[in-house]
PDB file of C-alpha atoms in Angstrom:
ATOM      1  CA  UNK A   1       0.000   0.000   0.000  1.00 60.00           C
ATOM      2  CA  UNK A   2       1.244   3.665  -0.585  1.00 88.00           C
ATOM      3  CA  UNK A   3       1.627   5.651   1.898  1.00 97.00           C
ATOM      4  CA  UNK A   4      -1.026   8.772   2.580  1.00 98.00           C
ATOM      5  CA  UNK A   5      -0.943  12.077   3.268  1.00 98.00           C
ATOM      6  CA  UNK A   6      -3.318  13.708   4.876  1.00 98.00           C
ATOM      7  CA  UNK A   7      -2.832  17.604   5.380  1.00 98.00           C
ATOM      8  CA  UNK A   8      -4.445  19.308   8.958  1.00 97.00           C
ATOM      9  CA  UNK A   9      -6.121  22.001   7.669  1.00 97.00           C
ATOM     10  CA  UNK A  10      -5.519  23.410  11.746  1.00 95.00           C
ATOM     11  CA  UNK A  11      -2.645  24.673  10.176  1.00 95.00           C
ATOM     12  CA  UNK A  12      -4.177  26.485   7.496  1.00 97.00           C
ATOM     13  CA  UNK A  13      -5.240  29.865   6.928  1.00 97.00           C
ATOM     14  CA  UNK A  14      -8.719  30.261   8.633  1.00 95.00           C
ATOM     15  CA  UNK A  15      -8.988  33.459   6.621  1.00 97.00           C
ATOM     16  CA  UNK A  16      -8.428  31.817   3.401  1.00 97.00           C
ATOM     17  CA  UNK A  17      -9.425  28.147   4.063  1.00 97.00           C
ATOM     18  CA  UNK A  18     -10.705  27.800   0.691  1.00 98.00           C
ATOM     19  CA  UNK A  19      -8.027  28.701  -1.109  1.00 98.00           C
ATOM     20  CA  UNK A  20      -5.862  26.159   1.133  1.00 98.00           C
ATOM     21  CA  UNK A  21      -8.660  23.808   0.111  1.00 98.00           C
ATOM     22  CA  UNK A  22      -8.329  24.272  -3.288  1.00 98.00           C
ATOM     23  CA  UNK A  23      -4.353  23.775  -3.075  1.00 98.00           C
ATOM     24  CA  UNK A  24      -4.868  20.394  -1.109  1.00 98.00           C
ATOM     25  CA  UNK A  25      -7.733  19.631  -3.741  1.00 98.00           C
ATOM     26  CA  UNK A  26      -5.021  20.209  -6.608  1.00 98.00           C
ATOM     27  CA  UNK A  27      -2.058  18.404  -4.744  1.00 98.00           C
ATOM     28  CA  UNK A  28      -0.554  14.710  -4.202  1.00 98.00           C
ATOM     29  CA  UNK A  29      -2.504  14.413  -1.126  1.00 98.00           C
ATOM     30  CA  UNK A  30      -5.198  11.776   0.261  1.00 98.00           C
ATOM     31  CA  UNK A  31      -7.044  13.226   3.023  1.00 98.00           C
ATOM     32  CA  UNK A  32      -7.947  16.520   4.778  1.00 98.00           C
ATOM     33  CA  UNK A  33      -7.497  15.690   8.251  1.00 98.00           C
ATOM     34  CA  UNK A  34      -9.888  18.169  10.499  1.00 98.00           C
ATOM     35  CA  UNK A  35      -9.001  18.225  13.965  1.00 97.00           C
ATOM     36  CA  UNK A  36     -11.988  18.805  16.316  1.00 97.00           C
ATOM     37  CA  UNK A  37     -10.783  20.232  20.015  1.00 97.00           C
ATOM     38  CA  UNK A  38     -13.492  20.983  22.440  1.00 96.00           C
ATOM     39  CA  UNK A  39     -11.205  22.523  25.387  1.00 95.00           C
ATOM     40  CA  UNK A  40     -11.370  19.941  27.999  1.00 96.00           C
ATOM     41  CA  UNK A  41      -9.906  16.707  26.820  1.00 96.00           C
ATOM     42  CA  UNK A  42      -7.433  18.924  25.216  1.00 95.00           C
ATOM     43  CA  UNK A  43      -6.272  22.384  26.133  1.00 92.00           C
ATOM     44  CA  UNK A  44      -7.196  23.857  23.227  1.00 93.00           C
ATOM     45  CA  UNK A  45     -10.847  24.792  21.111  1.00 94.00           C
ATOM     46  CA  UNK A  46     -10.714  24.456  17.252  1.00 95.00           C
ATOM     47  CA  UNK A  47     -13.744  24.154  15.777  1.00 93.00           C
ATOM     48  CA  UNK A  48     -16.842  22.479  14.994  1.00 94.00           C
ATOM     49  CA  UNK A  49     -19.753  21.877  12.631  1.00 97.00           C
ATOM     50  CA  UNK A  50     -20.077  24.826  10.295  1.00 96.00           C
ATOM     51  CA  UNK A  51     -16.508  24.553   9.600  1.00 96.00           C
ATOM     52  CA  UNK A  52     -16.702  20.569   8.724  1.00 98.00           C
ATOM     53  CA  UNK A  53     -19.558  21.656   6.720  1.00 98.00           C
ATOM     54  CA  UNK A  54     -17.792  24.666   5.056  1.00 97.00           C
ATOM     55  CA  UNK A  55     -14.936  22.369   4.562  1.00 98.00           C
ATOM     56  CA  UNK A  56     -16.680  19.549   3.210  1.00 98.00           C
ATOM     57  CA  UNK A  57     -18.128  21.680   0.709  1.00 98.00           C
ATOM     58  CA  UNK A  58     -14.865  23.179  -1.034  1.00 98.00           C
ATOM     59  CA  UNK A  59     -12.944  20.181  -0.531  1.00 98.00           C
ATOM     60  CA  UNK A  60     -13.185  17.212  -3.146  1.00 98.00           C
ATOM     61  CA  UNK A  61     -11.113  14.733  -0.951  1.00 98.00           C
ATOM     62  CA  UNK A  62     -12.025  12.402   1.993  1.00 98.00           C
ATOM     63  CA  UNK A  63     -12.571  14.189   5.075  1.00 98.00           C
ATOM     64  CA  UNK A  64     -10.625  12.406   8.127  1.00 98.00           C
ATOM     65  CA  UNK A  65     -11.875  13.527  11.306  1.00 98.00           C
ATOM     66  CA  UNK A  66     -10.132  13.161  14.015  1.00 98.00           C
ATOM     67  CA  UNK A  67     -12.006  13.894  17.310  1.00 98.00           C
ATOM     68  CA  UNK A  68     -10.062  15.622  20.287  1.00 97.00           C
ATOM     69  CA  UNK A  69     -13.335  15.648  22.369  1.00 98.00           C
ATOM     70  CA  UNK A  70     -14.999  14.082  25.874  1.00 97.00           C
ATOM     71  CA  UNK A  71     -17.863  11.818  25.194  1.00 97.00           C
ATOM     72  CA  UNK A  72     -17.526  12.290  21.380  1.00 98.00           C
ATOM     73  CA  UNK A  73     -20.474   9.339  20.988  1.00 98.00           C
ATOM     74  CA  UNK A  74     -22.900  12.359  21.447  1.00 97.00           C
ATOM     75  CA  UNK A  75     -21.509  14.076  18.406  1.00 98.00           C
ATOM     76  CA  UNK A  76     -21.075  11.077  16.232  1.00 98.00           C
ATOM     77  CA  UNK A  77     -23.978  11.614  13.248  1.00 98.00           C
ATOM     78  CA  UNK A  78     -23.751  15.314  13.356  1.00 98.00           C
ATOM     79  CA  UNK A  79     -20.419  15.037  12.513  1.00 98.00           C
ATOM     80  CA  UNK A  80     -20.987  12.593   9.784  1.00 98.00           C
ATOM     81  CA  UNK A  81     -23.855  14.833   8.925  1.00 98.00           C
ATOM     82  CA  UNK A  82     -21.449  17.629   8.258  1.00 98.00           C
ATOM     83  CA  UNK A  83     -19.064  15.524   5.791  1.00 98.00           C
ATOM     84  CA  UNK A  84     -16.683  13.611   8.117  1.00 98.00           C
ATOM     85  CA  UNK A  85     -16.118  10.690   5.857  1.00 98.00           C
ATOM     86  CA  UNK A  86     -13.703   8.990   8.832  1.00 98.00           C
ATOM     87  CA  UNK A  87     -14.304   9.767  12.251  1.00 98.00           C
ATOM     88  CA  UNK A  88     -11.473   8.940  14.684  1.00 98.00           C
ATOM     89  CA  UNK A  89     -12.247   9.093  18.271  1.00 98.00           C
ATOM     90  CA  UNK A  90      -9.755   8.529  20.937  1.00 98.00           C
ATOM     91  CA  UNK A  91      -9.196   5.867  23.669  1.00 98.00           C
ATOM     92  CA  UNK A  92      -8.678   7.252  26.594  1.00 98.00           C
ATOM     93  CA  UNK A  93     -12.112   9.645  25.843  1.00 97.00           C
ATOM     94  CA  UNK A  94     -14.277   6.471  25.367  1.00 97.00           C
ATOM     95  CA  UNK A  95     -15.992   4.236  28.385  1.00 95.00           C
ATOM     96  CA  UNK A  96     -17.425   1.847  25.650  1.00 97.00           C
ATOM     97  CA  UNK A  97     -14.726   2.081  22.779  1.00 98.00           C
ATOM     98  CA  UNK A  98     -16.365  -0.726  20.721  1.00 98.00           C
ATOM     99  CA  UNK A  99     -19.701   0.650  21.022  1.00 98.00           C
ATOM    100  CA  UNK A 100     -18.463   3.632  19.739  1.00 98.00           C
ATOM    101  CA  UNK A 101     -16.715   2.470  17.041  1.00 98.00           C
ATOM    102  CA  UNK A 102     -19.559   0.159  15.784  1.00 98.00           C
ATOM    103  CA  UNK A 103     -21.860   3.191  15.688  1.00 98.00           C
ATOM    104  CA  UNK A 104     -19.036   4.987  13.368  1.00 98.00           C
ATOM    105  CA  UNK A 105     -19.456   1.994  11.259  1.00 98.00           C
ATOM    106  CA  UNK A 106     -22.911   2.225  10.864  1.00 98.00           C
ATOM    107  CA  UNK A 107     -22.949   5.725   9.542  1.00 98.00           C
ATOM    108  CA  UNK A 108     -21.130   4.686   6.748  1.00 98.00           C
ATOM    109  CA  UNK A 109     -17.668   6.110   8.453  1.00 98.00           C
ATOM    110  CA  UNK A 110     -14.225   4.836   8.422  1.00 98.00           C
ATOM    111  CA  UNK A 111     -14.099   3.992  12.252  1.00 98.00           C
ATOM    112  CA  UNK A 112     -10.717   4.934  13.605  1.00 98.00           C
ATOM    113  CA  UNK A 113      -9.240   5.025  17.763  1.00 98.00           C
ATOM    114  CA  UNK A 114      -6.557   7.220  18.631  1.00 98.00           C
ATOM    115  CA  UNK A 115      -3.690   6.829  20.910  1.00 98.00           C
ATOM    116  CA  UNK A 116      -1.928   9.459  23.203  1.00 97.00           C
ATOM    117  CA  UNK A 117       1.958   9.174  23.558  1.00 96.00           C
ATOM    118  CA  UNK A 118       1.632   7.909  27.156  1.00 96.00           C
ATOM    119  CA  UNK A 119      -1.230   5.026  25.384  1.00 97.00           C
ATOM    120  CA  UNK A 120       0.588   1.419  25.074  1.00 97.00           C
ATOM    121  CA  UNK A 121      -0.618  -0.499  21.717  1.00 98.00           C
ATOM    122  CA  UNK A 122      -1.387  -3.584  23.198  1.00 97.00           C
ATOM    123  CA  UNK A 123      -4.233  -2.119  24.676  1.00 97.00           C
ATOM    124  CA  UNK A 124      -6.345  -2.470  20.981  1.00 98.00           C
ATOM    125  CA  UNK A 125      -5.294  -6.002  21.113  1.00 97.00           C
ATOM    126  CA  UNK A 126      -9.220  -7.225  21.348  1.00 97.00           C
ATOM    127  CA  UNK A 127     -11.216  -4.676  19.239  1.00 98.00           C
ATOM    128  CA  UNK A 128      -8.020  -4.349  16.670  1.00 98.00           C
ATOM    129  CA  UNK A 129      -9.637  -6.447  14.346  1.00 98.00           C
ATOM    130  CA  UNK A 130     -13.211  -3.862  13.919  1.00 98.00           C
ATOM    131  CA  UNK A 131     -10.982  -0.890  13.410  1.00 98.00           C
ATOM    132  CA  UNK A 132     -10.323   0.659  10.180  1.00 98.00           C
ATOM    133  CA  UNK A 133      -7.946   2.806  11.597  1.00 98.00           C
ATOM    134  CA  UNK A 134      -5.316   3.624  14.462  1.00 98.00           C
ATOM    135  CA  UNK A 135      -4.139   6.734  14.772  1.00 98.00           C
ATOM    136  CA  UNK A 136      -0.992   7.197  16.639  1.00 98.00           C
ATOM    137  CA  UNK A 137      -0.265  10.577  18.380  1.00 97.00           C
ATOM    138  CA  UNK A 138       3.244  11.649  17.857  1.00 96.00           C
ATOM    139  CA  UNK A 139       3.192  14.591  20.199  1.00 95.00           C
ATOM    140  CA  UNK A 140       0.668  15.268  22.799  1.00 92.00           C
ATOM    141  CA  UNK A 141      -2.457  16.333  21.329  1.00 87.00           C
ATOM    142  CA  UNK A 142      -3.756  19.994  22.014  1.00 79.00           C
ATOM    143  CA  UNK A 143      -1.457  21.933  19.625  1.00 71.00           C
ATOM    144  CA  UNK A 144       0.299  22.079  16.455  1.00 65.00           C
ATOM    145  CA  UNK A 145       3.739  22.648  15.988  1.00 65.00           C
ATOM    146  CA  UNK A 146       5.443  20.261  18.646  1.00 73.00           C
ATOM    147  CA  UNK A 147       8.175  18.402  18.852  1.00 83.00           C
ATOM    148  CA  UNK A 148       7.852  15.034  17.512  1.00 91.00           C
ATOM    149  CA  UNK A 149       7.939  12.212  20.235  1.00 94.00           C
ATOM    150  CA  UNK A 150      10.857   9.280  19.418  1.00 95.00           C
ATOM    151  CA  UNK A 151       9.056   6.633  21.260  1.00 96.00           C
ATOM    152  CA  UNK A 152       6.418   6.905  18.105  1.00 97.00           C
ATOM    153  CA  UNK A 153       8.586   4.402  15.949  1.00 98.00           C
ATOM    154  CA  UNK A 154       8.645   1.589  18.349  1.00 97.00           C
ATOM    155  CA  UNK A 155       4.636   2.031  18.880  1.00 98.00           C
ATOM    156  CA  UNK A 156       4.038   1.734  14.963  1.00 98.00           C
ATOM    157  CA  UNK A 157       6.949  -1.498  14.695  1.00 97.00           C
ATOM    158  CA  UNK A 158       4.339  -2.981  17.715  1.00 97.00           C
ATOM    159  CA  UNK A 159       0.874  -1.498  16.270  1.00 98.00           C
ATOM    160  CA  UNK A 160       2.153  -3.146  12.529  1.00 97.00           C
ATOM    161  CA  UNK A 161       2.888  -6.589  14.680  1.00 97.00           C
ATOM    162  CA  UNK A 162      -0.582  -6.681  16.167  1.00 97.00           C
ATOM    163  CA  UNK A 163      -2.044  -5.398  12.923  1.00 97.00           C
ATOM    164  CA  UNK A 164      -0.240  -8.479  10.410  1.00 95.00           C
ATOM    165  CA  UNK A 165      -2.372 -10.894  11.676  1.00 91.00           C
ATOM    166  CA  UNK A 166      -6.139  -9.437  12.697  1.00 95.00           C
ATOM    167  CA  UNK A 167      -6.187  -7.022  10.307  1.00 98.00           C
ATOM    168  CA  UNK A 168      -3.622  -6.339   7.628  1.00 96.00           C
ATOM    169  CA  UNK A 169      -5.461  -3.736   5.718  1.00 97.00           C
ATOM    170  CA  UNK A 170      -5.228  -1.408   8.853  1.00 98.00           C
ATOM    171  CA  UNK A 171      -4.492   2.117   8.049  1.00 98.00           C
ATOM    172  CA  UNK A 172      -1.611   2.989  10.648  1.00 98.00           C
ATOM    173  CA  UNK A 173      -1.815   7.182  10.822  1.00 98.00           C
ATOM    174  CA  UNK A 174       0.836   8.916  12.863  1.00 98.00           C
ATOM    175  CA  UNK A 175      -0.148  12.837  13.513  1.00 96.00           C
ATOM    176  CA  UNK A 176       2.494  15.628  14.898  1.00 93.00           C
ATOM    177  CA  UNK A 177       5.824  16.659  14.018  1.00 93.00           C
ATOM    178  CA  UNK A 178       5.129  14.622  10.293  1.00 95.00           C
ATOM    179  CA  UNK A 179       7.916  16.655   7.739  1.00 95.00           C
ATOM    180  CA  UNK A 180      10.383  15.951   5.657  1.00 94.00           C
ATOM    181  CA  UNK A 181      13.109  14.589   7.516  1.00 94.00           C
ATOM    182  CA  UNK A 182      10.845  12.149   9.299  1.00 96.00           C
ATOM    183  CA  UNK A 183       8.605  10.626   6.451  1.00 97.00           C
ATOM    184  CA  UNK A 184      10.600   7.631   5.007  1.00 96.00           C
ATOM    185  CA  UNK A 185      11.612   6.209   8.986  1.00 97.00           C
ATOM    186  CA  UNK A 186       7.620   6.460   9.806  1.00 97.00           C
ATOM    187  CA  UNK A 187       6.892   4.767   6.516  1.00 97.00           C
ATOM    188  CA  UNK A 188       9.566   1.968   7.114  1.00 97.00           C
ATOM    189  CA  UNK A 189       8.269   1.290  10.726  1.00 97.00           C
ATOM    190  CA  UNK A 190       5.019   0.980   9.300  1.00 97.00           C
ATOM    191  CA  UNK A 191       2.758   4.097   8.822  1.00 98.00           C
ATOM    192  CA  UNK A 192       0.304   4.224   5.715  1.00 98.00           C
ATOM    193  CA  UNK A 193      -0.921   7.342   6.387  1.00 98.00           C
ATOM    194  CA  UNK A 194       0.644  10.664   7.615  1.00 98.00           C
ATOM    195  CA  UNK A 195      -0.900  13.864   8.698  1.00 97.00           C
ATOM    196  CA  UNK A 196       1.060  16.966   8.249  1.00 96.00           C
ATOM    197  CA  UNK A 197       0.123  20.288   8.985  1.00 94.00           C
ATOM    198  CA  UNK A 198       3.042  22.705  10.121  1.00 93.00           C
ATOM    199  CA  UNK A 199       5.346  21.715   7.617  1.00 95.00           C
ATOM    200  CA  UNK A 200       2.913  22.117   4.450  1.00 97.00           C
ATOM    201  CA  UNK A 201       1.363  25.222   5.162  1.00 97.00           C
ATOM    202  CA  UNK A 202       4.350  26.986   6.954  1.00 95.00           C
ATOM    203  CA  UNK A 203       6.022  26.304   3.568  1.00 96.00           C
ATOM    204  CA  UNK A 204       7.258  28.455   0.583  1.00 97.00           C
ATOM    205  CA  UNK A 205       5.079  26.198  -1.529  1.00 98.00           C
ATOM    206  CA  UNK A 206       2.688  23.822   0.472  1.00 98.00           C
ATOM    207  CA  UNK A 207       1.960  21.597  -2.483  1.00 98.00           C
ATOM    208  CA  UNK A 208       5.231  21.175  -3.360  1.00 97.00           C
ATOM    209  CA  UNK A 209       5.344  20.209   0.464  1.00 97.00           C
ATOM    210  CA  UNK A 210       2.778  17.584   0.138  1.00 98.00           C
ATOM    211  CA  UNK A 211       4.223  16.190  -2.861  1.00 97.00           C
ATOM    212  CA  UNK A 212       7.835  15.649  -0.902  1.00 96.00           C
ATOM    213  CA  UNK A 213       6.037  13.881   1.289  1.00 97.00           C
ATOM    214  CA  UNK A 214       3.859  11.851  -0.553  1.00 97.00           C
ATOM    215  CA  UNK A 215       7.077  10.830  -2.728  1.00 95.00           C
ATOM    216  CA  UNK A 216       9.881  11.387  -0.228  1.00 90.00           C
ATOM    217  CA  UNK A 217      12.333   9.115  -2.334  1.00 80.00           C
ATOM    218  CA  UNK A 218      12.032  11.903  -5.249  1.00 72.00           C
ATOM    219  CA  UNK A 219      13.705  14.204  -2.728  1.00 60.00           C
ATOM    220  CA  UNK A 220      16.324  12.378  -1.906  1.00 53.00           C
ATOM    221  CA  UNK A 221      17.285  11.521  -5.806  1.00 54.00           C
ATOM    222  CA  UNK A 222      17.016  15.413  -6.466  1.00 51.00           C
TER     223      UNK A 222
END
């Protein structure tokens, strides 16, 4: 499987977020990964509906939701309602994860569960096999622009272990700290899907961005 790239349109221009649309709707990538923060199981407040709808409407690629949120089974169709085409929720925000995730899957939504730096793999081990998706936090969620966590290889060598045998189509995301310099080592240890948001849209030339990533062994020929 190629590798992904989904770019976090947190990193966009909120003033201009169609025109960023339009350049991720032009570009190499995959996915527009929305991240959804509601204040209290992160320190932070992005946004919410209108914008997923807003978003949804300008952009002609998947929408991967990612939800940063307490008790995110209340906000499950309305969020699918708005366009989320994948709708990751994480694990330490959900009493009754595979409840949660089989209600994802009957909206018609990739169902993915994210994982905090401090969140050991092994604990998907029994609802592994119903997931679409496992989202891997490479810094601690909240903000963008952190430093990327080292720890995040060894959890995608062990999430790619547990994955080879229950569920081998698995898309393995990693989010934070995603540029460059990092790409090809997260694809070796077993990502399929990257989200990047500092490094394409603090660039000179964002698509150009996404396409080094997408293709990262074109930059190192050039």
């Amino acid at each position: 499987m190629n590798h992904l790239i989904a770019p976090s349109i947190l990193a966009a221009d909120f003033a201009n977020l169609q025109r960023d649309l339009e350049m991720i709707n032009k570009s190499d990538a995959d996915w527009v990964h929305v991240d959804i923060m509601d204040g209290m199981f992160v320190p932070n407040i992005s946004f919410g509906f209108p914008v997923v709808s807003a978003t949804k409407k300008h952009a002609t690629k998947s929408l991967d939701v990612h939800l940063m949120i307490v008790e995110p089974d209340r906000y499950l169709k309305a969020f699918k309602d708005a366009g989320a085409d994948g709708i990751t929720v994480h694990y330490e925000a959900c009493q009754h994860l595979h409840r949660t995730v089989q209600a994802i899957k009957e909206l018609g939504c990739r169902a993915g569960v994210a994982l905090n730096p401090h969140t050991p793999v092994t604990l998907l081990q029994d609802i592994i096999a119903d997931l679409d998706l496992v989202l891997i936090m490479s810094v601690n969620p909240g903000f963008g622009g952190q430093k990327f966590i080292d720890n995040t290889y060894k959890k995608l060598h062990d999430l790619k272990a547990l994955s080879r045998d229950k569920n081998p189509n698995l898309f393995i995301e990693v989010d934070g700290g995603v540029d460059q310099h990092n790409i090809q080592k997260l694809v070796d240890a077993g990502a399929n899907a990257l989200v990047a948001g500092s490094s394409v849209f603090s660039s000179a030339d964002p698509s150009a961005a996404i396409s080094h990533l997408k293709y990262p062994e074109k930059l190192l020929q050039s």
